[in-house]
Short mmCIF file of the C-alpha atoms (twelve columns), coordinates in Angstrom:
data_MODEL
# 
_entry.id   MODEL 
# 
loop_
_atom_site.group_PDB 
_atom_site.id 
_atom_site.type_symbol 
_atom_site.label_atom_id 
_atom_site.label_alt_id 
_atom_site.label_comp_id 
_atom_site.label_asym_id 
_atom_site.label_seq_id 
_atom_site.Cartn_x 
_atom_site.Cartn_y 
_atom_site.Cartn_z 
_atom_site.pdbx_PDB_model_num 
ATOM 1   C CA . MET A 1   10.121 22.089  39.663 1 
ATOM 2   C CA . SER A 2   10.140 25.379  37.340 1 
ATOM 3   C CA . ASP A 3   7.378  28.100  36.848 1 
ATOM 4   C CA . VAL A 4   7.746  28.632  33.564 1 
ATOM 5   C CA . ASN A 5   4.525  28.778  31.740 1 
ATOM 6   C CA . VAL A 6   5.863  27.303  27.869 1 
ATOM 7   C CA . PRO A 7   2.776  28.064  25.798 1 
ATOM 8   C CA . THR A 8   1.438  25.930  23.836 1 
ATOM 9   C CA . VAL A 9   -0.128 25.846  19.833 1 
ATOM 10  C CA . LYS A 10  -3.043 23.743  18.670 1 
ATOM 11  C CA . LEU A 11  -2.052 21.130  15.169 1 
ATOM 12  C CA . ASN A 12  -4.070 20.805  12.455 1 
ATOM 13  C CA . ASN A 13  -6.153 17.575  14.159 1 
ATOM 14  C CA . GLY A 14  -6.326 19.572  17.722 1 
ATOM 15  C CA . VAL A 15  -3.723 18.520  19.624 1 
ATOM 16  C CA . GLU A 16  -2.104 21.113  21.225 1 
ATOM 17  C CA . MET A 17  1.645  21.497  20.656 1 
ATOM 18  C CA . PRO A 18  4.134  22.930  22.860 1 
ATOM 19  C CA . THR A 19  5.774  25.766  21.699 1 
ATOM 20  C CA . LEU A 20  9.261  25.095  23.128 1 
ATOM 21  C CA . GLY A 21  10.868 21.546  23.648 1 
ATOM 22  C CA . PHE A 22  14.179 20.205  24.655 1 
ATOM 23  C CA . GLY A 23  15.614 17.294  22.016 1 
ATOM 24  C CA . VAL A 24  18.129 14.524  22.706 1 
ATOM 25  C CA . PHE A 25  19.307 14.060  19.350 1 
ATOM 26  C CA . GLN A 26  23.554 13.252  19.596 1 
ATOM 27  C CA . VAL A 27  22.927 11.821  23.529 1 
ATOM 28  C CA . PRO A 28  22.945 7.754   22.916 1 
ATOM 29  C CA . ASP A 29  24.873 7.546   26.235 1 
ATOM 30  C CA . LEU A 30  21.667 5.843   28.554 1 
ATOM 31  C CA . THR A 31  22.437 7.212   31.231 1 
ATOM 32  C CA . GLN A 32  23.700 10.449  30.217 1 
ATOM 33  C CA . ALA A 33  20.332 10.743  28.003 1 
ATOM 34  C CA . GLU A 34  17.498 10.327  31.154 1 
ATOM 35  C CA . GLN A 35  19.727 12.398  33.459 1 
ATOM 36  C CA . ALA A 36  19.489 15.225  30.065 1 
ATOM 37  C CA . VAL A 37  15.791 14.472  29.694 1 
ATOM 38  C CA . THR A 38  15.301 14.551  34.014 1 
ATOM 39  C CA . ASP A 39  16.640 18.243  34.392 1 
ATOM 40  C CA . ALA A 40  14.883 19.324  31.137 1 
ATOM 41  C CA . LEU A 41  11.338 17.724  32.885 1 
ATOM 42  C CA . ASN A 42  12.879 19.880  36.054 1 
ATOM 43  C CA . THR A 43  13.617 23.269  34.365 1 
ATOM 44  C CA . GLY A 44  9.755  23.067  32.690 1 
ATOM 45  C CA . TYR A 45  10.455 21.492  29.437 1 
ATOM 46  C CA . ARG A 46  7.095  19.622  28.240 1 
ATOM 47  C CA . LEU A 47  8.231  18.582  24.967 1 
ATOM 48  C CA . ILE A 48  10.508 16.125  24.426 1 
ATOM 49  C CA . ASP A 49  12.116 14.859  21.255 1 
ATOM 50  C CA . THR A 50  13.738 11.625  20.860 1 
ATOM 51  C CA . ALA A 51  14.008 9.417   17.488 1 
ATOM 52  C CA . ALA A 52  14.752 5.819   17.222 1 
ATOM 53  C CA . ALA A 53  17.680 6.772   15.397 1 
ATOM 54  C CA . TYR A 54  18.945 8.577   18.537 1 
ATOM 55  C CA . GLN A 55  19.351 4.950   20.097 1 
ATOM 56  C CA . ASN A 56  18.141 6.623   23.387 1 
ATOM 57  C CA . GLU A 57  13.932 5.846   23.860 1 
ATOM 58  C CA . GLU A 58  14.723 3.759   26.458 1 
ATOM 59  C CA . ALA A 59  16.409 6.683   28.318 1 
ATOM 60  C CA . VAL A 60  13.563 9.377   27.651 1 
ATOM 61  C CA . GLY A 61  11.068 6.825   28.512 1 
ATOM 62  C CA . ALA A 62  12.937 6.145   32.009 1 
ATOM 63  C CA . ALA A 63  12.661 9.438   33.201 1 
ATOM 64  C CA . ILE A 64  9.155  10.207  32.139 1 
ATOM 65  C CA . ALA A 65  8.457  7.442   34.490 1 
ATOM 66  C CA . LYS A 66  10.666 7.925   37.151 1 
ATOM 67  C CA . SER A 67  9.181  12.246  36.702 1 
ATOM 68  C CA . SER A 68  7.063  13.750  39.491 1 
ATOM 69  C CA . VAL A 69  5.100  15.519  36.120 1 
ATOM 70  C CA . LYS A 70  1.959  13.527  34.954 1 
ATOM 71  C CA . ARG A 71  2.180  11.539  31.518 1 
ATOM 72  C CA . GLU A 72  -0.302 14.072  30.312 1 
ATOM 73  C CA . ASP A 73  1.631  16.508  31.228 1 
ATOM 74  C CA . VAL A 74  4.051  16.119  28.838 1 
ATOM 75  C CA . PHE A 75  4.134  15.898  25.075 1 
ATOM 76  C CA . VAL A 76  6.437  13.116  23.835 1 
ATOM 77  C CA . THR A 77  7.609  13.222  19.819 1 
ATOM 78  C CA . SER A 78  9.596  10.275  18.623 1 
ATOM 79  C CA . LYS A 79  10.379 8.827   15.021 1 
ATOM 80  C CA . LEU A 80  10.897 6.580   12.848 1 
ATOM 81  C CA . TRP A 81  13.995 6.119   10.952 1 
ATOM 82  C CA . VAL A 82  14.411 4.660   6.882  1 
ATOM 83  C CA . SER A 83  15.048 1.240   7.386  1 
ATOM 84  C CA . ASP A 84  11.298 1.098   8.815  1 
ATOM 85  C CA . PHE A 85  9.556  2.764   5.754  1 
ATOM 86  C CA . ASN A 86  7.165  0.116   4.065  1 
ATOM 87  C CA . TYR A 87  3.890  -1.046  6.213  1 
ATOM 88  C CA . GLU A 88  4.527  -3.833  7.616  1 
ATOM 89  C CA . ARG A 89  8.050  -3.003  9.339  1 
ATOM 90  C CA . ALA A 90  5.895  0.666   10.538 1 
ATOM 91  C CA . LYS A 91  3.926  -0.932  12.243 1 
ATOM 92  C CA . LYS A 92  6.501  -2.717  14.258 1 
ATOM 93  C CA . GLY A 93  8.539  -0.013  14.878 1 
ATOM 94  C CA . ILE A 94  5.789  2.018   15.960 1 
ATOM 95  C CA . ASP A 95  5.088  -0.525  18.351 1 
ATOM 96  C CA . THR A 96  8.962  -0.907  19.109 1 
ATOM 97  C CA . SER A 97  9.221  2.494   19.869 1 
ATOM 98  C CA . LEU A 98  6.123  2.831   22.211 1 
ATOM 99  C CA . GLN A 99  7.662  -0.332  23.870 1 
ATOM 100 C CA . LYS A 100 11.544 0.932   24.595 1 
ATOM 101 C CA . LEU A 101 9.509  4.457   26.276 1 
ATOM 102 C CA . GLY A 102 7.681  2.097   28.179 1 
ATOM 103 C CA . LEU A 103 4.692  4.454   27.132 1 
ATOM 104 C CA . ASP A 104 0.754  3.577   25.689 1 
ATOM 105 C CA . TYR A 105 0.979  6.175   23.473 1 
ATOM 106 C CA . MET A 106 3.334  8.717   22.163 1 
ATOM 107 C CA . ASP A 107 2.009  12.661  21.410 1 
ATOM 108 C CA . LEU A 108 3.766  12.987  18.144 1 
ATOM 109 C CA . TYR A 109 5.510  10.570  15.461 1 
ATOM 110 C CA . LEU A 110 7.355  11.264  12.940 1 
ATOM 111 C CA . LEU A 111 8.957  9.675   9.258  1 
ATOM 112 C CA . HIS A 112 11.991 11.192  10.331 1 
ATOM 113 C CA . GLN A 113 13.184 11.170  6.358  1 
ATOM 114 C CA . PRO A 114 11.374 11.450  3.453  1 
ATOM 115 C CA . TYR A 115 13.125 8.432   1.479  1 
ATOM 116 C CA . GLY A 116 12.224 4.685   0.712  1 
ATOM 117 C CA . ASP A 117 8.504  3.479   1.102  1 
ATOM 118 C CA . THR A 118 7.225  6.980   2.540  1 
ATOM 119 C CA . MET A 119 3.665  6.328   1.523  1 
ATOM 120 C CA . GLY A 120 3.665  2.819   3.352  1 
ATOM 121 C CA . ALA A 121 4.852  3.656   6.351  1 
ATOM 122 C CA . TRP A 122 2.068  6.322   6.372  1 
ATOM 123 C CA . ARG A 123 -0.545 4.159   6.185  1 
ATOM 124 C CA . ALA A 124 0.726  2.730   9.046  1 
ATOM 125 C CA . LEU A 125 1.017  5.557   11.130 1 
ATOM 126 C CA . GLU A 126 -2.337 6.519   10.056 1 
ATOM 127 C CA . GLU A 127 -3.545 3.632   11.547 1 
ATOM 128 C CA . ALA A 128 -1.805 3.656   14.905 1 
ATOM 129 C CA . GLN A 129 -2.910 6.770   14.804 1 
ATOM 130 C CA . LYS A 130 -6.939 5.685   14.610 1 
ATOM 131 C CA . ALA A 131 -6.296 3.036   17.647 1 
ATOM 132 C CA . GLY A 132 -4.857 5.422   20.150 1 
ATOM 133 C CA . LYS A 133 -1.056 4.479   19.705 1 
ATOM 134 C CA . ILE A 134 -0.228 8.431   18.270 1 
ATOM 135 C CA . ARG A 135 -1.992 11.287  18.940 1 
ATOM 136 C CA . ALA A 136 -0.721 13.147  15.987 1 
ATOM 137 C CA . ILE A 137 1.759  11.941  12.900 1 
ATOM 138 C CA . GLY A 138 4.370  14.054  10.810 1 
ATOM 139 C CA . VAL A 139 7.186  14.457  9.032  1 
ATOM 140 C CA . SER A 140 10.907 15.611  9.270  1 
ATOM 141 C CA . ASN A 141 13.177 17.048  6.732  1 
ATOM 142 C CA . PHE A 142 10.482 17.225  4.126  1 
ATOM 143 C CA . TRP A 143 10.499 19.875  0.987  1 
ATOM 144 C CA . PRO A 144 6.947  21.087  -0.464 1 
ATOM 145 C CA . ASP A 145 7.147  19.302  -2.813 1 
ATOM 146 C CA . GLN A 146 6.736  15.870  -1.126 1 
ATOM 147 C CA . LEU A 147 5.140  17.082  1.193  1 
ATOM 148 C CA . LYS A 148 2.251  18.038  -1.125 1 
ATOM 149 C CA . ASP A 149 2.480  15.360  -2.288 1 
ATOM 150 C CA . LEU A 150 2.081  12.966  1.134  1 
ATOM 151 C CA . GLU A 151 -1.166 15.080  0.931  1 
ATOM 152 C CA . LEU A 152 -2.394 14.865  -2.421 1 
ATOM 153 C CA . THR A 153 -1.819 10.758  -1.573 1 
ATOM 154 C CA . GLU A 154 -3.222 9.944   1.726  1 
ATOM 155 C CA . PRO A 155 -6.012 10.913  3.839  1 
ATOM 156 C CA . VAL A 156 -4.516 12.598  6.939  1 
ATOM 157 C CA . LYS A 157 -2.284 15.481  6.859  1 
ATOM 158 C CA . PRO A 158 1.128  15.756  8.274  1 
ATOM 159 C CA . ALA A 159 0.554  18.096  11.317 1 
ATOM 160 C CA . VAL A 160 4.470  18.960  11.866 1 
ATOM 161 C CA . ASN A 161 7.048  18.616  9.774  1 
ATOM 162 C CA . GLN A 162 10.649 18.902  11.604 1 
ATOM 163 C CA . ILE A 163 13.250 21.150  9.784  1 
ATOM 164 C CA . GLU A 164 16.714 22.237  9.596  1 
ATOM 165 C CA . LEU A 165 16.184 25.627  10.645 1 
ATOM 166 C CA . ASN A 166 18.507 28.633  12.191 1 
ATOM 167 C CA . PRO A 167 20.733 32.535  10.952 1 
ATOM 168 C CA . TRP A 168 22.063 30.877  8.857  1 
ATOM 169 C CA . PHE A 169 19.099 28.469  7.269  1 
ATOM 170 C CA . GLN A 170 16.171 30.057  7.278  1 
ATOM 171 C CA . ARG A 171 13.808 28.621  4.343  1 
ATOM 172 C CA . GLU A 172 11.368 31.952  4.830  1 
ATOM 173 C CA . ASN A 173 9.669  30.398  1.361  1 
ATOM 174 C CA . GLU A 174 8.662  26.895  3.164  1 
ATOM 175 C CA . VAL A 175 8.528  27.989  6.637  1 
ATOM 176 C CA . LYS A 176 5.078  30.351  5.230  1 
ATOM 177 C CA . PHE A 177 4.270  27.316  2.533  1 
ATOM 178 C CA . MET A 178 3.615  25.193  5.310  1 
ATOM 179 C CA . GLN A 179 1.743  27.209  7.248  1 
ATOM 180 C CA . GLY A 180 0.107  27.654  4.477  1 
ATOM 181 C CA . GLU A 181 -0.807 24.072  5.003  1 
ATOM 182 C CA . GLY A 182 -1.312 24.262  8.187  1 
ATOM 183 C CA . ILE A 183 1.369  22.546  8.999  1 
ATOM 184 C CA . ARG A 184 3.238  23.538  11.766 1 
ATOM 185 C CA . PRO A 185 7.340  23.673  11.803 1 
ATOM 186 C CA . GLU A 186 9.418  22.634  13.883 1 
ATOM 187 C CA . ALA A 187 13.148 23.711  14.068 1 
ATOM 188 C CA . TRP A 188 15.935 21.277  14.760 1 
ATOM 189 C CA . ALA A 189 19.384 22.313  14.996 1 
ATOM 190 C CA . PRO A 190 18.156 25.701  15.556 1 
ATOM 191 C CA . PHE A 191 21.896 27.423  17.360 1 
ATOM 192 C CA . ALA A 192 23.210 25.530  13.598 1 
ATOM 193 C CA . GLU A 193 25.343 23.467  16.798 1 
ATOM 194 C CA . GLY A 194 27.389 26.501  17.193 1 
ATOM 195 C CA . LYS A 195 28.564 26.845  13.834 1 
ATOM 196 C CA . ASP A 196 30.679 30.259  12.266 1 
ATOM 197 C CA . GLY A 197 30.249 31.770  15.643 1 
ATOM 198 C CA . ILE A 198 26.705 32.165  15.675 1 
ATOM 199 C CA . PHE A 199 27.131 32.637  19.622 1 
ATOM 200 C CA . THR A 200 29.384 35.274  19.543 1 
ATOM 201 C CA . ASN A 201 27.531 37.152  16.535 1 
ATOM 202 C CA . GLU A 202 28.208 40.980  16.887 1 
ATOM 203 C CA . THR A 203 24.629 41.687  14.970 1 
ATOM 204 C CA . VAL A 204 22.579 39.251  16.996 1 
ATOM 205 C CA . ALA A 205 24.422 40.114  20.330 1 
ATOM 206 C CA . ALA A 206 23.741 44.017  19.404 1 
ATOM 207 C CA . ILE A 207 20.006 42.461  19.873 1 
ATOM 208 C CA . ALA A 208 20.751 40.775  23.010 1 
ATOM 209 C CA . ASP A 209 22.372 43.622  24.724 1 
ATOM 210 C CA . LYS A 210 18.977 45.675  23.807 1 
ATOM 211 C CA . TYR A 211 16.779 42.984  25.711 1 
ATOM 212 C CA . GLY A 212 19.292 41.653  28.306 1 
ATOM 213 C CA . LYS A 213 19.252 38.135  26.274 1 
ATOM 214 C CA . SER A 214 22.262 36.073  25.110 1 
ATOM 215 C CA . ASN A 215 22.797 35.579  21.546 1 
ATOM 216 C CA . GLY A 216 20.741 31.906  22.008 1 
ATOM 217 C CA . GLN A 217 17.902 33.150  23.681 1 
ATOM 218 C CA . VAL A 218 17.375 36.013  21.011 1 
ATOM 219 C CA . ILE A 219 17.383 32.992  18.248 1 
ATOM 220 C CA . LEU A 220 14.689 30.935  19.847 1 
ATOM 221 C CA . ARG A 221 12.835 34.738  20.439 1 
ATOM 222 C CA . TRP A 222 13.138 34.924  16.377 1 
ATOM 223 C CA . LEU A 223 11.975 31.574  15.748 1 
ATOM 224 C CA . LEU A 224 9.093  31.443  18.067 1 
ATOM 225 C CA . GLN A 225 7.908  35.211  16.199 1 
ATOM 226 C CA . ARG A 226 8.473  33.557  12.929 1 
ATOM 227 C CA . GLY A 227 5.644  30.751  14.323 1 
ATOM 228 C CA . ILE A 228 8.061  27.717  14.501 1 
ATOM 229 C CA . THR A 229 8.322  25.039  17.141 1 
ATOM 230 C CA . VAL A 230 12.206 24.583  18.263 1 
ATOM 231 C CA . ILE A 231 13.502 21.740  20.250 1 
ATOM 232 C CA . PRO A 232 16.917 23.422  21.714 1 
ATOM 233 C CA . LYS A 233 19.012 20.905  23.105 1 
ATOM 234 C CA . SER A 234 22.112 20.866  26.203 1 
ATOM 235 C CA . VAL A 235 22.770 18.486  28.700 1 
ATOM 236 C CA . HIS A 236 23.882 21.706  30.755 1 
ATOM 237 C CA . GLN A 237 20.861 22.420  33.322 1 
ATOM 238 C CA . ASN A 238 22.093 26.199  33.062 1 
ATOM 239 C CA . ARG A 239 21.601 26.582  29.452 1 
ATOM 240 C CA . MET A 240 18.509 24.351  29.753 1 
ATOM 241 C CA . ALA A 241 17.117 26.833  31.699 1 
ATOM 242 C CA . GLU A 242 18.100 29.494  29.740 1 
ATOM 243 C CA . ASN A 243 16.523 28.079  26.636 1 
ATOM 244 C CA . ILE A 244 13.501 28.439  28.318 1 
ATOM 245 C CA . ASP A 245 13.391 31.898  29.461 1 
ATOM 246 C CA . VAL A 246 12.669 33.532  26.041 1 
ATOM 247 C CA . PHE A 247 8.958  33.770  26.666 1 
ATOM 248 C CA . ASP A 248 9.486  37.687  28.415 1 
ATOM 249 C CA . PHE A 249 10.420 39.925  25.941 1 
ATOM 250 C CA . GLU A 250 9.317  40.235  21.948 1 
ATOM 251 C CA . LEU A 251 11.303 41.279  19.586 1 
ATOM 252 C CA . SER A 252 10.781 44.473  17.324 1 
ATOM 253 C CA . ASP A 253 9.775  44.744  13.420 1 
ATOM 254 C CA . ASP A 254 13.757 45.645  12.854 1 
ATOM 255 C CA . ASP A 255 15.231 43.501  15.041 1 
ATOM 256 C CA . MET A 256 12.910 40.605  12.971 1 
ATOM 257 C CA . LYS A 257 14.329 42.070  9.829  1 
ATOM 258 C CA . THR A 258 18.116 42.500  11.067 1 
ATOM 259 C CA . MET A 259 17.905 39.186  12.172 1 
ATOM 260 C CA . ALA A 260 16.327 37.577  8.032  1 
ATOM 261 C CA . GLY A 261 19.445 39.533  6.818  1 
ATOM 262 C CA . LEU A 262 21.888 37.106  7.961  1 
ATOM 263 C CA . ASP A 263 20.443 34.498  6.267  1 
ATOM 264 C CA . LYS A 264 22.963 32.448  4.104  1 
ATOM 265 C CA . ASN A 265 20.505 30.059  2.454  1 
ATOM 266 C CA . VAL A 266 22.944 26.961  3.028  1 
ATOM 267 C CA . SER A 267 22.545 23.670  5.527  1 
ATOM 268 C CA . GLN A 268 24.618 23.809  8.053  1 
ATOM 269 C CA . PHE A 269 24.597 19.545  7.617  1 
ATOM 270 C CA . PHE A 270 24.203 18.277  3.790  1 
ATOM 271 C CA . ASP A 271 21.841 18.741  1.137  1 
ATOM 272 C CA . HIS A 272 18.426 16.081  1.018  1 
ATOM 273 C CA . HIS A 273 18.358 16.351  -2.586 1 
ATOM 274 C CA . ASP A 274 22.135 15.433  -3.329 1 
ATOM 275 C CA . PRO A 275 21.844 12.028  -4.800 1 
ATOM 276 C CA . VAL A 276 25.274 11.005  -2.880 1 
ATOM 277 C CA . THR A 277 23.948 12.267  0.214  1 
ATOM 278 C CA . ILE A 278 21.234 10.165  0.009  1 
ATOM 279 C CA . GLU A 279 22.920 7.388   -0.866 1 
ATOM 280 C CA . GLN A 280 25.832 7.361   1.646  1 
ATOM 281 C CA . ILE A 281 23.496 8.440   4.289  1 
ATOM 282 C CA . PHE A 282 20.301 6.657   3.982  1 
ATOM 283 C CA . GLY A 283 20.985 3.906   0.970  1 
ATOM 284 C CA . SER A 284 23.109 1.702   3.267  1 
ATOM 285 C CA . SER A 285 19.753 1.528   5.659  1 
ATOM 286 C CA . LEU A 286 17.446 0.262   3.082  1 
ATOM 287 C CA . LYS A 287 19.838 -1.369  0.899  1 
ATOM 288 C CA . GLN A 288 20.588 -3.919  4.668  1 
ATOM 289 C CA . VAL A 289 17.008 -4.158  4.823  1 
ATOM 290 C CA . GLN A 290 16.270 -5.416  1.491  1 
ATOM 291 C CA . ALA A 291 19.101 -7.845  1.716  1 
ATOM 292 C CA . ASP A 292 17.856 -9.162  4.903  1 
ATOM 293 C CA . GLU A 293 14.092 -9.604  3.397  1 
ATOM 294 C CA . GLN A 294 15.684 -11.665 0.530  1 
ATOM 295 C CA . ASN A 295 17.513 -13.631 2.841  1 
ATOM 296 C CA . ASN A 296 14.223 -14.447 4.455  1 
ATOM 297 C CA . LEU A 297 12.379 -15.564 1.182  1 
# 
């Protein structure tokens, strides 16, 4: 077991969440996913992030069940997919995630995308939180206007918004908005999936050399110092150990400004506002559900 002590942050409902965790996005092979979570727990990670759409909740639960780490010491996050975005389907989706994880409760549960009947789904999350099935509820990939709409409509404010954040897509105004609203920003794809030579970038490397760290460690440290929780992913234990070893140094103000200068203000994946993208990626899920419901009438 690692002796790394990852700091925690208190969410807006008082629940404490580790500031650095481990994600299993794009690890659909259950054997590999289980081993990755086992290795992550052994390395010292206590925040494990999965989702219904990742198709590996069973593997995450199996690794946690077999681990010597106590359940109460592991912060488990999962997410509801858009095909379950209405009140009744969301209730079933929450129970399905719990069943697959083999858990009595989840520490954080998120609406995975800002599409479909988000209000109905959110009400199901609120009820599950009251029932003790979820300790904190939040969202993922919501923009400020969508967050504000949810805040003004529903009694429970999101505790977390998990969004794409990395040196190429820094979203400074959105991060400041969330922090001003008491919503914790959480970064997915902190390394931009390795795009545009992020691990060899000379500007980042020059900063890394000053501290005896790698480009990846500098990026994680930069995000943490911005008040952002971060969930890097790797199936290699040596990289897991490297990614968690970021609490023994601090970037200077000048280095933080240098990192800010890398912003391209462009998603490395897709535009969540683009109607064509919404139709291609998310519309098919919603249409299939609507068709299934029509057939069951």
